[in-house]
Tab-separated table of C-alpha atoms and ligand atoms in Angstrom:
chain	number	residue	atom	x	y	z
M	1	UNK	CA	131.391	10.407	10.226
M	2	UNK	CA	128.004	11.422	11.677
M	3	UNK	CA	127.563	15.138	12.314
M	4	UNK	CA	125.730	14.406	15.545
M	5	UNK	CA	128.641	12.720	17.204
M	6	UNK	CA	131.669	13.498	19.285
M	7	UNK	CA	135.147	12.402	18.205
M	8	UNK	CA	137.421	11.568	21.098
M	9	UNK	CA	141.090	10.771	20.910
M	10	UNK	CA	142.534	9.022	23.933
M	11	UNK	CA	146.057	10.413	24.201
M	12	UNK	CA	146.997	7.564	26.532
M	13	UNK	CA	146.594	5.051	23.702
M	14	UNK	CA	146.304	7.171	20.544
M	15	UNK	CA	142.953	5.473	19.798
M	16	UNK	CA	139.971	7.430	18.466
M	17	UNK	CA	136.295	6.936	19.227
M	18	UNK	CA	133.061	8.297	17.817
M	19	UNK	CA	130.367	8.821	20.408
M	20	UNK	CA	126.777	9.649	19.327
M	21	UNK	CA	125.322	12.970	20.538
M	22	UNK	CA	121.577	12.950	21.205
M	23	UNK	CA	119.546	15.802	22.729
M	24	UNK	CA	122.773	17.649	23.521
M	25	UNK	CA	124.115	14.761	25.579
M	26	UNK	CA	126.414	11.795	25.230
M	27	UNK	CA	125.656	8.579	27.056
M	28	UNK	CA	128.116	8.251	29.929
M	29	UNK	CA	128.097	4.516	29.344
M	30	UNK	CA	129.492	5.028	25.810
M	31	UNK	CA	132.718	6.164	27.472
M	32	UNK	CA	133.183	2.758	29.071
M	33	UNK	CA	134.644	1.377	25.804
M	34	UNK	CA	137.587	3.787	26.205
M	35	UNK	CA	140.223	1.658	27.897
M	36	UNK	CA	143.976	1.700	28.264
M	37	UNK	CA	144.107	-2.085	28.001
M	38	UNK	CA	141.895	-5.159	28.386
M	39	UNK	CA	142.110	-5.078	32.191
M	40	UNK	CA	140.998	-1.450	32.411
M	41	UNK	CA	137.442	-0.865	33.763
M	42	UNK	CA	136.846	1.854	31.164
M	43	UNK	CA	136.431	5.620	31.352
M	44	UNK	CA	133.848	7.142	33.691
M	45	UNK	CA	132.775	10.724	34.271
M	46	UNK	CA	133.348	12.394	37.649
M	47	UNK	CA	130.482	14.716	38.504
M	48	UNK	CA	130.011	15.327	42.241
M	49	UNK	CA	126.622	16.930	42.968
M	50	UNK	CA	125.580	16.121	39.366
M	51	UNK	CA	126.210	19.623	38.080
M	52	UNK	CA	126.465	18.477	34.467
M	53	UNK	CA	124.739	15.114	34.367
M	54	UNK	CA	121.223	14.498	33.060
M	55	UNK	CA	119.882	11.656	35.187
M	56	UNK	CA	116.702	11.179	33.170
M	57	UNK	CA	114.642	12.257	30.191
M	58	UNK	CA	111.591	14.186	31.341
M	59	UNK	CA	108.533	15.820	29.804
M	60	UNK	CA	107.277	17.595	32.919
M	61	UNK	CA	109.125	20.827	33.712
M	62	UNK	CA	111.399	22.990	31.578
M	63	UNK	CA	113.790	25.548	33.029
M	64	UNK	CA	116.084	27.901	31.132
M	65	UNK	CA	118.174	29.220	34.009
M	66	UNK	CA	120.002	31.869	31.981
M	67	UNK	CA	116.803	33.401	30.654
M	68	UNK	CA	114.772	32.886	33.848
M	69	UNK	CA	112.153	30.669	32.154
M	70	UNK	CA	110.029	28.049	33.929
M	71	UNK	CA	107.299	26.027	32.174
M	72	UNK	CA	105.176	23.131	33.420
M	73	UNK	CA	104.269	20.803	30.533
M	74	UNK	CA	105.027	23.714	28.186
M	75	UNK	CA	102.849	26.292	29.937
M	76	UNK	CA	104.703	29.391	31.252
M	77	UNK	CA	104.642	29.694	35.041
M	78	UNK	CA	103.479	33.319	34.737
M	79	UNK	CA	100.306	32.280	32.872
M	80	UNK	CA	99.580	29.406	35.216
M	81	UNK	CA	100.013	31.675	38.249
M	82	UNK	CA	97.715	34.263	36.682
M	83	UNK	CA	94.983	32.056	35.247
M	84	UNK	CA	95.003	28.632	36.867
M	85	UNK	CA	94.699	27.160	40.349
M	86	UNK	CA	96.853	24.669	42.234
M	87	UNK	CA	94.639	21.623	41.793
M	88	UNK	CA	94.381	22.241	38.047
M	89	UNK	CA	98.171	22.663	37.859
M	90	UNK	CA	98.674	19.466	39.864
M	91	UNK	CA	96.438	17.683	37.338
M	92	UNK	CA	98.459	19.170	34.487
M	93	UNK	CA	101.758	18.095	36.019
M	94	UNK	CA	100.544	14.590	36.764
M	95	UNK	CA	98.577	13.931	33.541
M	96	UNK	CA	100.496	16.035	31.032
M	97	UNK	CA	97.484	18.048	29.842
M	98	UNK	CA	95.183	20.660	31.348
M	99	UNK	CA	91.907	19.045	32.439
M	100	UNK	CA	88.586	19.579	30.707
M	101	UNK	CA	85.890	20.976	32.990
M	102	UNK	CA	84.586	17.451	33.692
M	103	UNK	CA	88.084	16.108	34.379
M	104	UNK	CA	88.834	19.038	36.685
M	105	UNK	CA	85.650	18.393	38.652
M	106	UNK	CA	86.332	14.670	39.005
M	107	UNK	CA	89.928	15.346	40.083
M	108	UNK	CA	88.849	17.946	42.660
M	109	UNK	CA	86.188	15.529	43.950
M	110	UNK	CA	88.703	12.687	44.246
M	111	UNK	CA	91.258	14.813	46.075
M	112	UNK	CA	88.649	16.407	48.344
M	113	UNK	CA	87.307	12.992	49.338
M	114	UNK	CA	90.692	11.638	50.395
M	115	UNK	CA	91.722	14.427	52.769
M	116	UNK	CA	90.810	12.603	55.990
M	117	UNK	CA	93.594	10.702	57.709
M	118	UNK	CA	93.227	7.486	59.683
M	119	UNK	CA	92.577	8.218	63.380
M	120	UNK	CA	95.636	6.156	64.329
M	121	UNK	CA	97.854	8.626	62.439
M	122	UNK	CA	96.643	11.217	64.923
M	123	UNK	CA	97.724	8.878	67.693
M	124	UNK	CA	101.212	8.692	66.204
M	125	UNK	CA	101.317	12.454	66.058
M	126	UNK	CA	100.524	12.642	69.760
M	127	UNK	CA	103.823	10.879	70.474
M	128	UNK	CA	105.880	13.866	69.358
M	129	UNK	CA	107.189	16.370	71.871
M	130	UNK	CA	105.220	19.616	72.155
M	131	UNK	CA	107.995	21.533	70.346
M	132	UNK	CA	108.636	19.024	67.535
M	133	UNK	CA	109.457	20.671	64.203
M	134	UNK	CA	106.417	20.236	61.933
M	135	UNK	CA	108.631	19.200	59.003
M	136	UNK	CA	110.070	16.340	61.086
M	137	UNK	CA	106.524	15.347	61.974
M	138	UNK	CA	105.343	15.566	58.374
M	139	UNK	CA	108.246	13.426	57.165
M	140	UNK	CA	107.480	10.749	59.759
M	141	UNK	CA	103.742	10.809	59.124
M	142	UNK	CA	104.182	10.420	55.369
M	143	UNK	CA	106.463	7.424	56.000
M	144	UNK	CA	103.904	6.036	58.459
M	145	UNK	CA	101.188	6.143	55.784
M	146	UNK	CA	103.001	3.320	53.970
M	147	UNK	CA	101.954	1.033	56.832
M	148	UNK	CA	98.307	2.073	56.492
M	149	UNK	CA	98.220	1.349	52.756
M	150	UNK	CA	100.266	-1.828	52.218
M	151	UNK	CA	98.775	-2.215	48.722
M	152	UNK	CA	100.909	0.806	47.775
M	153	UNK	CA	103.737	-1.687	47.283
M	154	UNK	CA	102.047	-2.651	43.977
M	155	UNK	CA	103.993	0.027	42.172
M	156	UNK	CA	103.635	-1.727	38.791
M	157	UNK	CA	99.830	-1.465	39.021
M	158	UNK	CA	98.668	1.859	37.464
M	159	UNK	CA	95.383	1.819	39.411
M	160	UNK	CA	97.218	1.417	42.718
M	161	UNK	CA	99.721	4.138	41.776
M	162	UNK	CA	96.908	6.524	40.950
M	163	UNK	CA	95.137	5.816	44.228
M	164	UNK	CA	98.246	6.555	46.294
M	165	UNK	CA	98.873	9.710	44.266
M	166	UNK	CA	95.388	11.037	45.026
M	167	UNK	CA	95.754	10.083	48.676
M	168	UNK	CA	99.096	11.819	49.042
M	169	UNK	CA	98.071	15.037	47.279
M	170	UNK	CA	94.883	15.066	49.393
M	171	UNK	CA	96.384	14.221	52.778
M	172	UNK	CA	99.466	16.449	52.767
M	173	UNK	CA	97.550	19.597	53.847
M	174	UNK	CA	95.785	17.619	56.590
M	175	UNK	CA	99.057	16.162	57.914
M	176	UNK	CA	100.693	19.596	57.696
M	177	UNK	CA	97.884	21.361	59.556
M	178	UNK	CA	97.680	18.624	62.201
M	179	UNK	CA	101.441	18.853	62.787
M	180	UNK	CA	101.067	22.597	63.332
M	181	UNK	CA	98.089	22.223	65.663
M	182	UNK	CA	100.006	19.641	67.671
M	183	UNK	CA	102.957	22.000	68.036
M	184	UNK	CA	100.747	24.721	69.533
M	185	UNK	CA	98.630	22.342	71.600
M	186	UNK	CA	95.411	23.105	69.737
M	187	UNK	CA	92.741	20.527	68.824
M	188	UNK	CA	92.856	19.277	65.254
M	189	UNK	CA	90.387	20.717	62.747
M	190	UNK	CA	89.030	18.097	60.348
M	191	UNK	CA	88.869	18.721	56.587
M	192	UNK	CA	85.799	20.485	55.221
M	193	UNK	CA	84.715	19.102	51.838
M	194	UNK	CA	82.894	22.320	50.937
M	195	UNK	CA	86.101	24.327	50.839
M	196	UNK	CA	88.762	24.577	48.143
M	197	UNK	CA	92.106	22.793	48.524
M	198	UNK	CA	93.785	25.921	49.883
M	199	UNK	CA	90.722	27.246	51.740
M	200	UNK	CA	90.416	23.937	53.559
M	201	UNK	CA	94.100	24.026	54.453
M	202	UNK	CA	93.823	27.549	55.898
M	203	UNK	CA	90.769	26.543	57.893
M	204	UNK	CA	92.507	23.427	59.310
M	205	UNK	CA	95.470	25.633	60.264
M	206	UNK	CA	93.794	28.638	61.807
M	207	UNK	CA	90.193	27.905	62.768
M	208	UNK	CA	89.456	28.415	66.454
M	209	UNK	CA	85.977	27.780	67.774
M	210	UNK	CA	84.476	27.493	64.281
M	211	UNK	CA	84.428	31.228	63.579
M	212	UNK	CA	87.298	31.345	61.074
M	213	UNK	CA	86.390	32.750	57.654
M	214	UNK	CA	88.827	32.069	54.826
M	215	UNK	CA	89.896	35.390	53.289
M	216	UNK	CA	89.690	35.073	49.474
M	217	UNK	CA	92.843	37.176	48.942
M	218	UNK	CA	94.885	34.953	51.261
M	219	UNK	CA	93.318	31.804	49.819
M	220	UNK	CA	94.361	32.916	46.343
M	221	UNK	CA	97.846	33.866	47.583
M	222	UNK	CA	98.381	30.362	48.982
M	223	UNK	CA	97.005	28.924	45.735
M	224	UNK	CA	99.536	30.928	43.684
M	225	UNK	CA	102.404	30.031	46.022
M	226	UNK	CA	101.413	26.366	45.677
M	227	UNK	CA	101.401	26.697	41.853
M	228	UNK	CA	104.912	28.180	41.968
M	229	UNK	CA	106.208	25.340	44.135
M	230	UNK	CA	104.526	22.430	42.360
M	231	UNK	CA	107.565	21.175	40.445
M	232	UNK	CA	111.090	22.206	39.600
M	233	UNK	CA	112.566	19.336	37.595
M	234	UNK	CA	115.564	17.436	39.003
M	235	UNK	CA	116.215	19.355	42.230
M	236	UNK	CA	117.553	17.684	45.378
M	237	UNK	CA	114.217	16.404	46.738
M	238	UNK	CA	112.952	15.244	43.334
M	239	UNK	CA	116.216	13.417	42.753
M	240	UNK	CA	115.706	11.820	46.187
M	241	UNK	CA	112.181	10.803	45.143
M	242	UNK	CA	113.433	9.263	41.926
M	243	UNK	CA	116.524	7.724	43.506
M	244	UNK	CA	114.678	6.134	46.432
M	245	UNK	CA	111.681	5.271	44.239
M	246	UNK	CA	113.994	3.467	41.802
M	247	UNK	CA	114.420	0.748	44.442
M	248	UNK	CA	110.680	0.101	43.826
M	249	UNK	CA	109.742	1.043	47.382
M	250	UNK	CA	106.156	2.281	47.900
M	251	UNK	CA	105.450	5.973	47.107
M	252	UNK	CA	104.881	6.959	50.762
M	253	UNK	CA	108.393	5.876	51.716
M	254	UNK	CA	109.873	7.584	48.651
M	255	UNK	CA	107.901	10.760	49.381
M	256	UNK	CA	109.149	10.724	52.985
M	257	UNK	CA	112.699	10.671	51.564
M	258	UNK	CA	111.832	13.621	49.326
M	259	UNK	CA	110.425	15.521	52.330
M	260	UNK	CA	113.694	14.810	54.171
M	261	UNK	CA	115.716	16.252	51.296
M	262	UNK	CA	113.471	19.301	51.176
M	263	UNK	CA	113.975	19.890	54.907
M	264	UNK	CA	117.614	20.963	54.415
M	265	UNK	CA	118.456	24.691	54.716
M	266	UNK	CA	119.945	24.788	51.216
M	267	UNK	CA	116.687	23.530	49.699
M	268	UNK	CA	113.170	23.922	51.155
M	269	UNK	CA	114.494	25.103	54.489
M	270	UNK	CA	115.857	28.251	52.861
M	271	UNK	CA	112.765	30.448	53.309
M	272	UNK	CA	112.862	29.703	57.022
M	273	UNK	CA	116.507	30.790	57.020
M	274	UNK	CA	115.648	33.962	55.082
M	275	UNK	CA	113.281	35.054	57.838
M	276	UNK	CA	115.800	34.266	60.556
M	277	UNK	CA	118.434	36.207	58.608
M	278	UNK	CA	116.153	39.244	58.146
M	279	UNK	CA	115.331	39.230	61.864
M	280	UNK	CA	118.999	39.007	62.744
M	281	UNK	CA	119.874	41.931	60.464
M	282	UNK	CA	117.144	43.784	62.324
M	283	UNK	CA	117.126	47.076	60.448
M	284	UNK	CA	117.750	48.596	57.019
M	285	UNK	CA	120.790	50.384	58.441
M	286	UNK	CA	122.560	47.086	59.094
M	287	UNK	CA	122.137	45.750	55.544
M	288	UNK	CA	125.401	47.111	54.124
M	289	UNK	CA	127.399	45.616	57.002
M	290	UNK	CA	125.683	42.247	56.526
M	291	UNK	CA	126.451	42.222	52.793
M	292	UNK	CA	130.081	42.961	53.640
M	293	UNK	CA	130.098	40.012	56.054
M	294	UNK	CA	128.695	37.718	53.337
M	295	UNK	CA	131.371	38.817	50.881
M	296	UNK	CA	134.284	38.411	53.277
M	297	UNK	CA	133.196	35.171	54.961
M	298	UNK	CA	134.621	32.947	52.230
M	299	UNK	CA	131.245	31.342	51.547
M	300	UNK	CA	130.452	30.682	55.225
M	301	UNK	CA	127.792	33.386	55.615
M	302	UNK	CA	125.332	33.287	52.746
M	303	UNK	CA	122.657	35.679	51.702
M	304	UNK	CA	119.800	33.216	52.116
M	305	UNK	CA	117.165	33.310	49.380
M	306	UNK	CA	119.815	34.308	46.852
M	307	UNK	CA	121.496	32.148	44.255
M	308	UNK	CA	120.383	29.012	42.494
M	309	UNK	CA	122.068	26.044	40.889
M	310	UNK	CA	120.053	26.501	37.693
M	311	UNK	CA	118.845	30.119	37.599
M	312	UNK	CA	121.612	32.512	36.706
M	313	UNK	CA	119.024	35.242	36.345
M	314	UNK	CA	116.064	36.465	38.427
M	315	UNK	CA	114.017	33.412	39.472
M	316	UNK	CA	110.666	33.903	37.654
M	317	UNK	CA	108.844	32.617	40.736
M	318	UNK	CA	110.442	35.317	42.900
M	319	UNK	CA	109.144	38.000	40.502
M	320	UNK	CA	105.553	36.722	40.815
M	321	UNK	CA	105.794	36.451	44.606
M	322	UNK	CA	107.233	39.954	44.949
M	323	UNK	CA	104.308	41.379	42.970
M	324	UNK	CA	101.786	39.409	45.025
M	325	UNK	CA	103.221	40.560	48.353
M	326	UNK	CA	101.484	43.936	48.165
M	327	UNK	CA	98.035	42.340	47.765
M	328	UNK	CA	98.630	40.143	50.799
M	329	UNK	CA	99.995	42.982	52.908
M	330	UNK	CA	96.843	45.011	52.151
M	331	UNK	CA	94.904	42.356	54.066
M	332	UNK	CA	97.434	41.396	56.723
M	333	UNK	CA	99.325	44.647	57.188
M	334	UNK	CA	102.843	45.199	55.917
M	335	UNK	CA	105.535	42.829	57.137
M	336	UNK	CA	108.173	45.164	58.639
M	337	UNK	CA	110.934	42.816	57.442
M	338	UNK	CA	110.005	43.653	53.840
M	339	UNK	CA	111.985	46.902	53.975
M	340	UNK	CA	115.113	44.996	55.002
M	341	UNK	CA	114.543	42.465	52.203
M	342	UNK	CA	114.083	45.213	49.583
M	343	UNK	CA	117.230	46.957	50.755
M	344	UNK	CA	119.180	43.678	50.677
M	345	UNK	CA	118.021	43.032	47.138
M	346	UNK	CA	118.839	46.592	46.039
M	347	UNK	CA	122.366	46.509	47.413
M	348	UNK	CA	123.118	42.939	46.334
M	349	UNK	CA	121.957	43.475	42.753
M	350	UNK	CA	124.363	46.419	42.415
M	351	UNK	CA	127.279	44.637	44.048
M	352	UNK	CA	130.135	43.192	42.008
M	353	UNK	CA	130.297	40.016	44.182
M	354	UNK	CA	126.703	39.062	43.403
M	355	UNK	CA	126.783	40.269	39.789
M	356	UNK	CA	129.909	38.258	39.005
M	357	UNK	CA	128.444	35.076	40.503
M	358	UNK	CA	125.014	35.712	38.945
M	359	UNK	CA	123.284	35.575	42.329
M	360	UNK	CA	119.674	36.774	42.158
M	361	UNK	CA	116.694	36.397	44.520
M	362	UNK	CA	115.195	32.919	44.338
M	363	UNK	CA	111.694	31.677	45.202
M	364	UNK	CA	112.465	31.663	48.914
M	365	UNK	CA	113.497	35.289	49.237
M	366	UNK	CA	109.983	36.763	49.410
M	367	UNK	CA	107.711	33.755	50.052
M	368	UNK	CA	108.556	33.641	53.772
M	369	UNK	CA	107.549	37.282	54.227
M	370	UNK	CA	104.112	36.530	52.820
M	371	UNK	CA	103.669	33.362	54.834
M	372	UNK	CA	104.730	35.140	58.015
M	373	UNK	CA	102.331	38.021	57.392
M	374	UNK	CA	99.552	35.445	56.976
M	375	UNK	CA	100.299	34.012	60.411
M	376	UNK	CA	102.353	30.938	59.510
M	377	UNK	CA	105.259	30.399	61.925
M	378	UNK	CA	108.687	30.024	60.269
M	379	UNK	CA	108.810	26.341	61.226
M	380	UNK	CA	105.926	25.776	58.823
M	381	UNK	CA	107.679	27.261	55.785
M	382	UNK	CA	109.332	24.052	54.528
M	383	UNK	CA	106.045	22.258	55.166
M	384	UNK	CA	104.304	24.821	52.960
M	385	UNK	CA	106.811	23.919	50.253
M	386	UNK	CA	106.283	20.165	50.672
M	387	UNK	CA	102.491	20.266	50.238
M	388	UNK	CA	102.423	21.469	46.610
M	389	UNK	CA	105.715	19.782	45.654
M	390	UNK	CA	104.037	16.439	46.330
M	391	UNK	CA	102.295	16.540	42.933
M	392	UNK	CA	105.653	17.204	41.264
M	393	UNK	CA	107.419	14.419	43.169
M	394	UNK	CA	104.727	11.916	42.313
M	395	UNK	CA	104.583	12.761	38.629
M	396	UNK	CA	108.382	12.491	38.438
M	397	UNK	CA	108.132	9.138	40.238
M	398	UNK	CA	105.449	7.961	37.799
M	399	UNK	CA	107.577	9.077	34.840
M	400	UNK	CA	110.611	7.275	36.263
M	401	UNK	CA	108.687	4.020	36.703
M	402	UNK	CA	107.493	4.116	33.105
M	403	UNK	CA	110.868	4.993	31.631
M	404	UNK	CA	112.469	1.910	30.086
M	405	UNK	CA	115.925	3.506	30.420
M	406	UNK	CA	115.671	3.621	34.229
M	407	UNK	CA	116.913	1.027	36.667
M	408	UNK	CA	117.797	1.210	40.339
M	409	UNK	CA	119.854	4.383	40.840
M	410	UNK	CA	123.384	3.391	41.644
M	411	UNK	CA	126.197	5.865	40.950
M	412	UNK	CA	129.843	4.866	40.648
M	413	UNK	CA	132.717	6.224	42.719
M	414	UNK	CA	136.371	7.045	42.265
M	415	UNK	CA	138.034	4.959	44.970
M	416	UNK	CA	141.057	6.695	46.497
M	417	UNK	CA	141.383	4.686	49.725
M	418	UNK	CA	143.919	2.104	50.861
M	419	UNK	CA	144.947	-0.711	48.592
M	420	UNK	CA	143.956	-4.209	49.769
M	421	UNK	CA	145.840	-5.089	52.960
M	422	UNK	CA	145.762	-7.848	55.585
M	423	UNK	CA	143.833	-7.413	58.856
M	424	UNK	CA	145.986	-6.312	61.825
M	425	UNK	CA	145.057	-7.895	65.182
M	426	UNK	CA	144.341	-5.323	67.927
M	427	UNK	CA	147.465	-6.194	69.959
M	428	UNK	CA	149.683	-5.423	66.959
M	429	UNK	CA	148.170	-2.011	66.042
I	501	LIG	N1	125.217	34.149	49.291
I	501	LIG	C1	126.532	34.413	49.082
I	501	LIG	N2	127.296	33.758	48.211
I	501	LIG	C2	126.728	32.782	47.514
I	501	LIG	C3	125.380	32.442	47.663
I	501	LIG	C4	124.605	33.166	48.592
I	501	LIG	N3	123.309	32.895	48.774
I	501	LIG	N4	125.062	31.419	46.832
I	501	LIG	C5	126.202	31.125	46.184
I	501	LIG	N5	127.207	31.951	46.601
I	501	LIG	C6	128.589	31.989	46.093
I	501	LIG	C7	129.394	30.830	46.630
I	501	LIG	O1	130.050	31.162	47.831
I	501	LIG	C8	130.337	30.597	45.478
I	501	LIG	O2	131.324	31.580	45.532
I	501	LIG	P1	132.864	31.257	45.087
I	501	LIG	O3	132.776	30.959	43.621
I	501	LIG	O4	133.641	32.455	45.459
I	501	LIG	O5	133.257	30.036	45.904
I	501	LIG	C9	129.498	30.878	44.246
I	501	LIG	O6	128.500	31.813	44.689
I	501	LIG	C10	128.800	29.648	43.664
I	501	LIG	O7	128.062	29.021	44.696
I	501	LIG	P2	127.814	27.484	44.823
I	501	LIG	O8	127.556	27.141	46.244
I	501	LIG	O9	128.905	26.745	44.106
I	501	LIG	O10	126.485	27.338	43.961
I	501	LIG	P3	125.536	26.100	43.970
I	501	LIG	O11	124.920	26.064	42.650
I	501	LIG	O12	126.243	24.883	44.439
I	501	LIG	O13	124.489	26.470	45.114
I	501	LIG	C11	122.594	27.262	46.232
I	501	LIG	C12	123.200	26.898	44.875
I	501	LIG	C13	121.105	27.553	46.064
I	501	LIG	C14	122.735	26.075	47.200
I	501	LIG	C15	123.333	28.491	46.791
I	501	LIG	O14	123.193	29.581	45.911
I	501	LIG	C16	122.878	28.861	48.193
I	501	LIG	O15	123.393	28.314	49.177
I	501	LIG	N6	121.904	29.820	48.318
I	501	LIG	C17	121.359	30.148	49.618
I	501	LIG	C18	120.337	29.114	50.013
I	501	LIG	C19	119.043	29.254	49.232
I	501	LIG	O16	118.515	30.347	49.072
I	501	LIG	N7	118.497	28.112	48.776
I	501	LIG	C20	117.223	28.067	48.081
I	501	LIG	C21	117.359	27.612	46.668
I	501	LIG	S1	115.882	27.900	45.712
I	501	LIG	C22	114.699	26.848	46.377
I	501	LIG	C23	115.031	25.406	46.263
I	501	LIG	O17	115.338	24.933	45.157
I	501	LIG	O18	114.946	24.728	47.265
């Protein structure tokens, strides 16, 4: 009997099976041979929300949630945040290796020269109400891009895939900034090819009358935040990207689905919720009462920005953001909500409820405070998450398309509904 296998005895039949174990997993399909009799469909696993199911093999991002480790392509997030920049990290995530100087320059040139959006996209944007949420606008605009680039349907053509990837990474900041400008009734600011990826984004967001000067500290802060958000393996939005992309739809449509998944308050919408929560708490003196409410609400009131499906330790991204906050606040002035956040963290980390459930601050706990201090409205927070995550989504999509094990995503169900029965005419019901 192989040592890397699992022996299973089916007590319903007394039969034994040997299932191979590879990379710490068994293939769910190997369980199908376990049947009570010839008419039996075979054994399946039941795993709602996929808490213990690997849906793919990946070489992009590694997380050890118990130790609080996050690596992109093997490189620790701390080193990337310290020594790299977002565009270089995006290249790393997409290509698997850090770029040489020449590769980095070509990549930056390509991205910079695809930042402009078709004028008709602007027209579409005009159709939104003045108070439209920018994430809803972004989602729609990304989907709309699929109609501007019909050749994107050639998803088996590597050259076409690469072109759409560059376009998406390049255009996300433009779409994001335009959505914001629309929501405040300001004229759009077109991309400036002389600025960096993040500098250009800040300028498109905040420039009024051409006098805006990008502050290097804030530019770097956005760059670091973008590095931290670039990928996070098989989270909800990435699974949406892979799942929708597995139908072989074009990457704009799949990315729009990923943006939709990210919009939810339990995912990319969480930093927006953190800010709303901090505002509602209002003062340090109310923190203890709020924590009590969280603990006694039976899961209804959550401490937003705390807890993670994978991290059962301090989220390494939250540590980096917390350290960076001081540098940003030196330029922008201290965000008064920071004191409430620090007090929340202090009390929660000493509290039995949070200790027992291994609930620690996640990436969203402090990022919103920085973004708010920089002048971003809370509505823009999930959008700020979507921009850098685009490189992660697209590299996961690329990996999925090249993985011979993958087919259209199609989970099974456990059917518990009515048995087959004849139709009842309305007069007899
Ligand atoms: N505040 C209070 N209790 C919590 C929290 C929280 N933030 N998170 C989890 N719990 C409790 C939950 O009530 C449950 O308790 P019990 O065992 O008594 O029923 C236990 O902890 C386990 O929670 P869960 O909901 O089963 O855990 P999950 O892995 O399904 O959920 C999560 C992970 C991130 C959705 C959840 O922790 C949460 O809702 N956090 C707040 C929202 C948030 O900050 N989201 C951002 C995640 S990081 C960025 C991203 O990936 O998008």
